[in-house]
CSV table of N, CA and C in Angstrom, one decimal:
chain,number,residue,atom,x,y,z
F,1,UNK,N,0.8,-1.2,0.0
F,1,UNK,CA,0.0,0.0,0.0
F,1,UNK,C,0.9,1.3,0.0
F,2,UNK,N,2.1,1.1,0.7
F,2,UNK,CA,3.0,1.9,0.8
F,2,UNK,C,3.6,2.5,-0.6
F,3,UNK,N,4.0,1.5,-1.1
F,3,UNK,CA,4.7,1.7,-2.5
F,3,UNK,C,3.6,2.5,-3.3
F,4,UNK,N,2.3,2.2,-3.6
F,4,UNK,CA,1.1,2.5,-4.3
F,4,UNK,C,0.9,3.7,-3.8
F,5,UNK,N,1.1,4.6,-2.4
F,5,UNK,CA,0.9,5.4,-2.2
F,5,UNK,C,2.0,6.8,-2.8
F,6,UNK,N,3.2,6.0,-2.9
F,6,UNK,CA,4.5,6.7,-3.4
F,6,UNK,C,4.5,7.3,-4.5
F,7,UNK,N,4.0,6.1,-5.8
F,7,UNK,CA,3.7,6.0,-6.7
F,7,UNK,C,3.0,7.1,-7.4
F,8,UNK,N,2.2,7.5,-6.4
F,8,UNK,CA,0.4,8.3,-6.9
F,8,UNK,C,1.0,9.7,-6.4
F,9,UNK,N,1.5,9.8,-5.8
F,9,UNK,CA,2.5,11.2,-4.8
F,9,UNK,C,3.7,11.9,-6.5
F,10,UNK,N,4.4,10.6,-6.7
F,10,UNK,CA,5.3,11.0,-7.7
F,10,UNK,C,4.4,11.2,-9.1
F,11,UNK,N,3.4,10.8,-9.5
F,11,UNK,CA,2.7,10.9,-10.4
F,11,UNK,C,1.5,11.8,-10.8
F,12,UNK,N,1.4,12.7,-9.2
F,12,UNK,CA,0.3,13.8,-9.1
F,12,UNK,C,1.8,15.3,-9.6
F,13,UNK,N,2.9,15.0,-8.6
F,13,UNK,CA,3.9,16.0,-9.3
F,13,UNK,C,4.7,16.2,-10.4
F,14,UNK,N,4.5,14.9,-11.5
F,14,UNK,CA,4.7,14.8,-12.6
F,14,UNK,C,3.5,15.5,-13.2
F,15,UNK,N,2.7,15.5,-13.0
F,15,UNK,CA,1.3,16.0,-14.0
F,15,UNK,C,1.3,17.5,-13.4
F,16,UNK,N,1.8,17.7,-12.0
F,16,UNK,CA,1.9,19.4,-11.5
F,16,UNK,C,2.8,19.9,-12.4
F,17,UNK,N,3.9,19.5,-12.9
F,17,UNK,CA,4.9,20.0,-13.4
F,17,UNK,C,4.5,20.3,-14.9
F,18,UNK,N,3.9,19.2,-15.5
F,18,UNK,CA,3.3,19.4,-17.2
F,18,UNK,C,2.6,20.2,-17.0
F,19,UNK,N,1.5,20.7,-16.5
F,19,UNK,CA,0.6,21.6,-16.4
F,19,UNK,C,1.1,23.0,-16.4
F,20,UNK,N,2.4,22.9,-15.4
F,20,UNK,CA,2.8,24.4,-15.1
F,20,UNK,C,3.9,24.6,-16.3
F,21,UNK,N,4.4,23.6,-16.9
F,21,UNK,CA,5.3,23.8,-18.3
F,21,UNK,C,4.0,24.3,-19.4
F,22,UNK,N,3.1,23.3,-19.7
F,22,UNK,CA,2.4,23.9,-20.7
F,22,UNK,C,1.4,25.5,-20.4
F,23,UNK,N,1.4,26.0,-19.2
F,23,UNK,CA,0.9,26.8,-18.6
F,23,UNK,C,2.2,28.1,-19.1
F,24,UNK,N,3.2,27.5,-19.0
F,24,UNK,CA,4.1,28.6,-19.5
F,24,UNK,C,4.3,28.9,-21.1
F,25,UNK,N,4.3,27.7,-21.6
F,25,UNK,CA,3.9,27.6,-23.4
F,25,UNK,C,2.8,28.4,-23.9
F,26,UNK,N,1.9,28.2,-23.3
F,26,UNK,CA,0.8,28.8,-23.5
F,26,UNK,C,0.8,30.6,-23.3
F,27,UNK,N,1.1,31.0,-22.5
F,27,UNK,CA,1.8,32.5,-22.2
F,27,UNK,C,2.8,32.9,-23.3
F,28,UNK,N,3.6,31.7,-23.7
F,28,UNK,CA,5.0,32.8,-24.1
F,28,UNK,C,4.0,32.7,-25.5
F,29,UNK,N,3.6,31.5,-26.3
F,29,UNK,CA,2.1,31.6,-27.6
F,29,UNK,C,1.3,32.6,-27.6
F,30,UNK,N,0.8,33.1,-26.5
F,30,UNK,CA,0.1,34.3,-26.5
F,30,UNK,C,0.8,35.7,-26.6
F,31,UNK,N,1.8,35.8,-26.3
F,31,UNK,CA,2.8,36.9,-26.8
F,31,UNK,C,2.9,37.0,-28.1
F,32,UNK,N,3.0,36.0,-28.9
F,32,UNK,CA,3.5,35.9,-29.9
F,32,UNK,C,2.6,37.1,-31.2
F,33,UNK,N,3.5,37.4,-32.1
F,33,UNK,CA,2.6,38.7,-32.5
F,33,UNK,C,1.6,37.7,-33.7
F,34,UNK,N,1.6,36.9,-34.3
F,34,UNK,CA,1.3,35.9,-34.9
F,34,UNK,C,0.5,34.9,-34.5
F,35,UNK,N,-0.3,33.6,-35.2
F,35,UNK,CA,-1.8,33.1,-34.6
F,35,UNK,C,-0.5,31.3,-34.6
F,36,UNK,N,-0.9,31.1,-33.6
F,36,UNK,CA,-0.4,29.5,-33.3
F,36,UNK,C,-1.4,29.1,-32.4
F,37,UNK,N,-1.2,27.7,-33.4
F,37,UNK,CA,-2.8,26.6,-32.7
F,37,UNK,C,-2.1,25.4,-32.7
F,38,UNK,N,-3.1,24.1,-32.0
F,38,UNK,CA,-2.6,23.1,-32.2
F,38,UNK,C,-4.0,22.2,-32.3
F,39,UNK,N,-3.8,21.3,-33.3
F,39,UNK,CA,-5.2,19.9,-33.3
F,39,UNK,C,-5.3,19.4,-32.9
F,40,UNK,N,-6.2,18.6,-33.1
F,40,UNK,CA,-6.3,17.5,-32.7
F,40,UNK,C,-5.9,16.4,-33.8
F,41,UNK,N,-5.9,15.1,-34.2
F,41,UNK,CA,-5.6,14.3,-35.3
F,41,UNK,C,-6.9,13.6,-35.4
F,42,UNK,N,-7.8,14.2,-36.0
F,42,UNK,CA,-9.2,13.5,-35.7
F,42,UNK,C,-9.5,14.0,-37.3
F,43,UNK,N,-10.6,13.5,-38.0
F,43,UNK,CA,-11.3,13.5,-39.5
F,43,UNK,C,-11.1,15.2,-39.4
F,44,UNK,N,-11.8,16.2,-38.3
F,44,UNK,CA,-11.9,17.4,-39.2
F,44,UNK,C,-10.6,18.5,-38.5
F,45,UNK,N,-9.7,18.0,-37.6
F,45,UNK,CA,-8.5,18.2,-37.6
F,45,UNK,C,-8.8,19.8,-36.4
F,46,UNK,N,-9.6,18.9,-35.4
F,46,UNK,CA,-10.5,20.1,-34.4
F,46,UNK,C,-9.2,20.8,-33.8
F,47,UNK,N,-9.6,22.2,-33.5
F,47,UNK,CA,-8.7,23.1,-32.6
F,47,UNK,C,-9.1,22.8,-31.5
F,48,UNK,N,-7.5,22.2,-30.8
F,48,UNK,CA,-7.1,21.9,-29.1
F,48,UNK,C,-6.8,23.1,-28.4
F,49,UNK,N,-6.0,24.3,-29.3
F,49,UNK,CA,-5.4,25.2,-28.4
F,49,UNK,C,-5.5,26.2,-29.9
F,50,UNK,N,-5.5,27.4,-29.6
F,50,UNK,CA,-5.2,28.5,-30.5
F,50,UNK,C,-4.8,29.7,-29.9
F,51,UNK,N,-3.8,30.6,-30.2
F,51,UNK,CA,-3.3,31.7,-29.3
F,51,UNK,C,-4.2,32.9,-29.2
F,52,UNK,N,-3.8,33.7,-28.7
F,52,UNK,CA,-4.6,35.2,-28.5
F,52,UNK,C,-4.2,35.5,-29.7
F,53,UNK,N,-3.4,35.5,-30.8
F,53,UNK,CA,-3.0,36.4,-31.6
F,53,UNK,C,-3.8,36.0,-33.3
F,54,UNK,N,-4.7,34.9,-32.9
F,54,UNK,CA,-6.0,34.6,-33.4
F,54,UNK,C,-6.8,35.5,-33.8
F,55,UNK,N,-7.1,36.5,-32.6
F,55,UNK,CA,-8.0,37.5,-32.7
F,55,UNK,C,-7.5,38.7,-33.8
F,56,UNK,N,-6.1,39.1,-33.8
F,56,UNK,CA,-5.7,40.0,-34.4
F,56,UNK,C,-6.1,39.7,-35.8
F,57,UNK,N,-5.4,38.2,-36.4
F,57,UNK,CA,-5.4,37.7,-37.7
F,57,UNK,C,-6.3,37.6,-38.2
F,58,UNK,N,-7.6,36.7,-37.7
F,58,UNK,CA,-9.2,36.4,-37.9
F,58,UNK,C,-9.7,36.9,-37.4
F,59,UNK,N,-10.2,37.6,-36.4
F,59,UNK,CA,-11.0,38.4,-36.1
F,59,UNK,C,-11.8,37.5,-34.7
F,60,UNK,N,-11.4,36.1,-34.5
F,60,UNK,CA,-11.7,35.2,-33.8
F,60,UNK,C,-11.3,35.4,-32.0
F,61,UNK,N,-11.9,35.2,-31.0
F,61,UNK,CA,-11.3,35.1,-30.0
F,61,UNK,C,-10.5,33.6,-29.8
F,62,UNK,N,-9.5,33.4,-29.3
F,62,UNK,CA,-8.9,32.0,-29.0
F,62,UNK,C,-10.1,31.0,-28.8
F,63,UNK,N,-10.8,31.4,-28.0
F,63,UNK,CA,-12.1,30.5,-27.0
F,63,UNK,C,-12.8,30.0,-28.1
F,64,UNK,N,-13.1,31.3,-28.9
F,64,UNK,CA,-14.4,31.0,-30.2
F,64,UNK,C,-13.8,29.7,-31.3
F,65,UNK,N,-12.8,29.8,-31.4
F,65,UNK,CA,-11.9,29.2,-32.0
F,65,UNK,C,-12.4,27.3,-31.6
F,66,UNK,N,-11.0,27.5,-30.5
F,66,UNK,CA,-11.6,26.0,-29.6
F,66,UNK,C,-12.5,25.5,-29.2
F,67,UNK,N,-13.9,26.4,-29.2
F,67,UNK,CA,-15.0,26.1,-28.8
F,67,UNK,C,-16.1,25.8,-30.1
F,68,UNK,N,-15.2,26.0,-31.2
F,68,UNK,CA,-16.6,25.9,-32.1
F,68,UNK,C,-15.9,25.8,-33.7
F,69,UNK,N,-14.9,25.8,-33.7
F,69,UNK,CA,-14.1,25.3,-35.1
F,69,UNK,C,-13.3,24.6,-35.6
F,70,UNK,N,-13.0,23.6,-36.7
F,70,UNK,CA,-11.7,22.6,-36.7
F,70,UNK,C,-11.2,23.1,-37.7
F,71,UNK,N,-10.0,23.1,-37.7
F,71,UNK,CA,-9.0,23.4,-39.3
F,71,UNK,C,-9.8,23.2,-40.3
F,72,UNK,N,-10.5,22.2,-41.0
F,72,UNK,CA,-10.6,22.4,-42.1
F,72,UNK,C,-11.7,23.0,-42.4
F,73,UNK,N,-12.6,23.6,-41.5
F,73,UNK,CA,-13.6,24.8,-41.7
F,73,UNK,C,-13.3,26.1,-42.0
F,74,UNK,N,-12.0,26.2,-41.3
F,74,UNK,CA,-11.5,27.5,-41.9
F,74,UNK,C,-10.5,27.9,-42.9
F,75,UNK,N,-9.8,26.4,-43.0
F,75,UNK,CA,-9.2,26.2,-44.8
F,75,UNK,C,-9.9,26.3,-46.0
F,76,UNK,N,-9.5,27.0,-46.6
F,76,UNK,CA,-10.2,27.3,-48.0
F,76,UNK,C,-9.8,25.9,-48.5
F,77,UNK,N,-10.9,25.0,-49.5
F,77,UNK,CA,-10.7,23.5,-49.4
F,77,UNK,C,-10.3,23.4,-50.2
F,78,UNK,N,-9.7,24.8,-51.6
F,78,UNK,CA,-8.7,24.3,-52.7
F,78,UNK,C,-7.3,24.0,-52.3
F,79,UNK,N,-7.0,24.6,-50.9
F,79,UNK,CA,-5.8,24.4,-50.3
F,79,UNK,C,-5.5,23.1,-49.2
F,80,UNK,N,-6.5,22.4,-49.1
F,80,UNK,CA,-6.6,21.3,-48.2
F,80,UNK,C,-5.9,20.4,-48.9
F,81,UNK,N,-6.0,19.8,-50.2
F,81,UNK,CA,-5.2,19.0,-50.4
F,81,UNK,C,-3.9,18.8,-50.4
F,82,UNK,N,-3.5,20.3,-51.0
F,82,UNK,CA,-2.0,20.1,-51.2
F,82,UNK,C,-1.3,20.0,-49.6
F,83,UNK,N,-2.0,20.8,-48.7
F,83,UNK,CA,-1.2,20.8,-47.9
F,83,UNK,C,-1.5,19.2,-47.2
F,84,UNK,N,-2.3,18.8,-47.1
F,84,UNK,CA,-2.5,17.2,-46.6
F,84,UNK,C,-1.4,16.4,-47.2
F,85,UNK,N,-1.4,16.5,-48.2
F,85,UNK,CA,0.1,15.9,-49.4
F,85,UNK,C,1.3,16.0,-48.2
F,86,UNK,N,1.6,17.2,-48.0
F,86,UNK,CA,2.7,17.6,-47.6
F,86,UNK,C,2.6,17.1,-45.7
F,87,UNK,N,1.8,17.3,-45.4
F,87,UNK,CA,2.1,16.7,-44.0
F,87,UNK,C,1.9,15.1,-44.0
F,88,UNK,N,1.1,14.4,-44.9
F,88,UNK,CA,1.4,13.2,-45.2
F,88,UNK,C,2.9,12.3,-45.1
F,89,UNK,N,3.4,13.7,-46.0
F,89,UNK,CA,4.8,13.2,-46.5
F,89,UNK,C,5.9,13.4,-45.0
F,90,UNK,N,5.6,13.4,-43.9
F,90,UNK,CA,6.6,14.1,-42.8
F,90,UNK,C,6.8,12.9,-42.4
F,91,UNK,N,8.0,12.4,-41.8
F,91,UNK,CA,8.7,11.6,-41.1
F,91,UNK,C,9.5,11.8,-40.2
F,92,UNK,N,9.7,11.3,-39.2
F,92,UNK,CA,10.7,12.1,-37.9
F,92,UNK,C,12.1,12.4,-38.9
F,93,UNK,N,12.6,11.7,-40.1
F,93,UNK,CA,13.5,12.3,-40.5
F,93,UNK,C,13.6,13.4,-41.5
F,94,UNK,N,12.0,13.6,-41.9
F,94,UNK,CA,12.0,14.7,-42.6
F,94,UNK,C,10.6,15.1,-42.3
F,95,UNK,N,11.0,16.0,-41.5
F,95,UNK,CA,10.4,16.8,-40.2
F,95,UNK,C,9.8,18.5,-40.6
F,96,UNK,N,10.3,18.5,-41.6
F,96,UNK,CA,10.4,20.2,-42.0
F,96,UNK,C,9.2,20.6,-43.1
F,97,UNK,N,7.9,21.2,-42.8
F,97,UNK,CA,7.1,22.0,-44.0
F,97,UNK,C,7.4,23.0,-44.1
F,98,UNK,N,6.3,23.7,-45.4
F,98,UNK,CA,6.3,25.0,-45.6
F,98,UNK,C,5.2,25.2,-46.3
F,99,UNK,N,4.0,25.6,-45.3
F,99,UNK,CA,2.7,25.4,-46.1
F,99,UNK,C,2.2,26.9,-46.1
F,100,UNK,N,1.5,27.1,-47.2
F,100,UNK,CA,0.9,28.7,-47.6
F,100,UNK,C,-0.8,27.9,-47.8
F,101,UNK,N,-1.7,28.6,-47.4
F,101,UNK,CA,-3.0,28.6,-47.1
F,101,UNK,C,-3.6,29.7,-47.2
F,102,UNK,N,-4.9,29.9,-47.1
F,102,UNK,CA,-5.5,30.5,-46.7
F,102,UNK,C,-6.9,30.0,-45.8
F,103,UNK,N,-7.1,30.8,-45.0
F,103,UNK,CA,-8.0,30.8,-43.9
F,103,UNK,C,-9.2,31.8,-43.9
F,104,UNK,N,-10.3,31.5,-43.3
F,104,UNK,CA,-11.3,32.5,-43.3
F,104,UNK,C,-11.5,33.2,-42.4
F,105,UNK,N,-11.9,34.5,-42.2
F,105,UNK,CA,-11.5,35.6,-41.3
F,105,UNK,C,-13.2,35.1,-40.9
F,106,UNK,N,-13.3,35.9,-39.4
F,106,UNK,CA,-14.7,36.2,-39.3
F,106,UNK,C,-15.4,37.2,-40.0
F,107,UNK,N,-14.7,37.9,-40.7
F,107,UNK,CA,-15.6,39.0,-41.6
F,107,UNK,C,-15.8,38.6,-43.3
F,108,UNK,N,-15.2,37.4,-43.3
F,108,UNK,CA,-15.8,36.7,-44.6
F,108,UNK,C,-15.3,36.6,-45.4
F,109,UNK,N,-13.8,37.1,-45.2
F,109,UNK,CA,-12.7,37.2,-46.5
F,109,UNK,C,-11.4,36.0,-46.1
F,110,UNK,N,-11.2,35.1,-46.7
F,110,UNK,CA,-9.5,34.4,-46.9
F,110,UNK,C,-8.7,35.3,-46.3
F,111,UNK,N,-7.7,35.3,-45.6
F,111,UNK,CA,-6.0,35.7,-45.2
F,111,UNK,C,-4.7,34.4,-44.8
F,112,UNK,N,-4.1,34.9,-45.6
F,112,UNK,CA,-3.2,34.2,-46.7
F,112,UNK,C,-2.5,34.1,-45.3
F,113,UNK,N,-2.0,32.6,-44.8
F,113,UNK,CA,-1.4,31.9,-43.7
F,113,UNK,C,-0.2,31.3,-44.2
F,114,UNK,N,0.9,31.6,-44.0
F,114,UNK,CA,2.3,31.0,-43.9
F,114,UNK,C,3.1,30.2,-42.8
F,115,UNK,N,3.3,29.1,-43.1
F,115,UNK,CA,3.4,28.2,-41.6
F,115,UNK,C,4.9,27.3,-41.6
């Protein structure tokens, strides 16, 4: 019971510590003058996280974002393929894109995304 208790002690401060690391990622992302997100790997490729600087680019709050949109709603869908091609093709040893897109603002117009 002892050991099980030790176990659950080191494993509550391992998960304190991720929290407060991605707690700091998340801050330094939100500085950023530029929009960074992350998905999920699911069919419509849902927003997990999207920065403050969302709002600047799209017109979107972060929240609205993660609460109600996936990547490929806001990809213009002539661009979906090529870039699916390209992250298809990634491998831990060829690790490197360079995708141009465009995305839909909340005011109804495409802005041209470089990543």
């Amino acid at each position: 019971m002892y050991k099980r208790l030790e176990e659950f002690k080191e494993l509550e401060q391992t998960n304190c510590e991720l929290y407060a690391r991605l707690a700091q990622l998340s801050s330094l992302l939100d500085n950023l003058p530029g929009m960074a997100f992350r998905c999920l790997n699911d069919e419509n490729l849902t927003f997990e996280y999207a920065s403050k600087g969302s709002h600047k680019i799209l017109g979107y709050y972060a929240d609205q974002i993660v609460d109600g949109y996936a990547f490929r709603q806001l990809v213009h869908s002539d661009d979906q393929v090529q870039n699916a091609d390209i992250v298809n093709r990634l491998t831990p040893e060829n690790n490197r894109y360079d995708l141009i897109y465009r995305m839909l603002a909340s005011w109804g117009e495409y802005r041209w995304v470089h990543e």
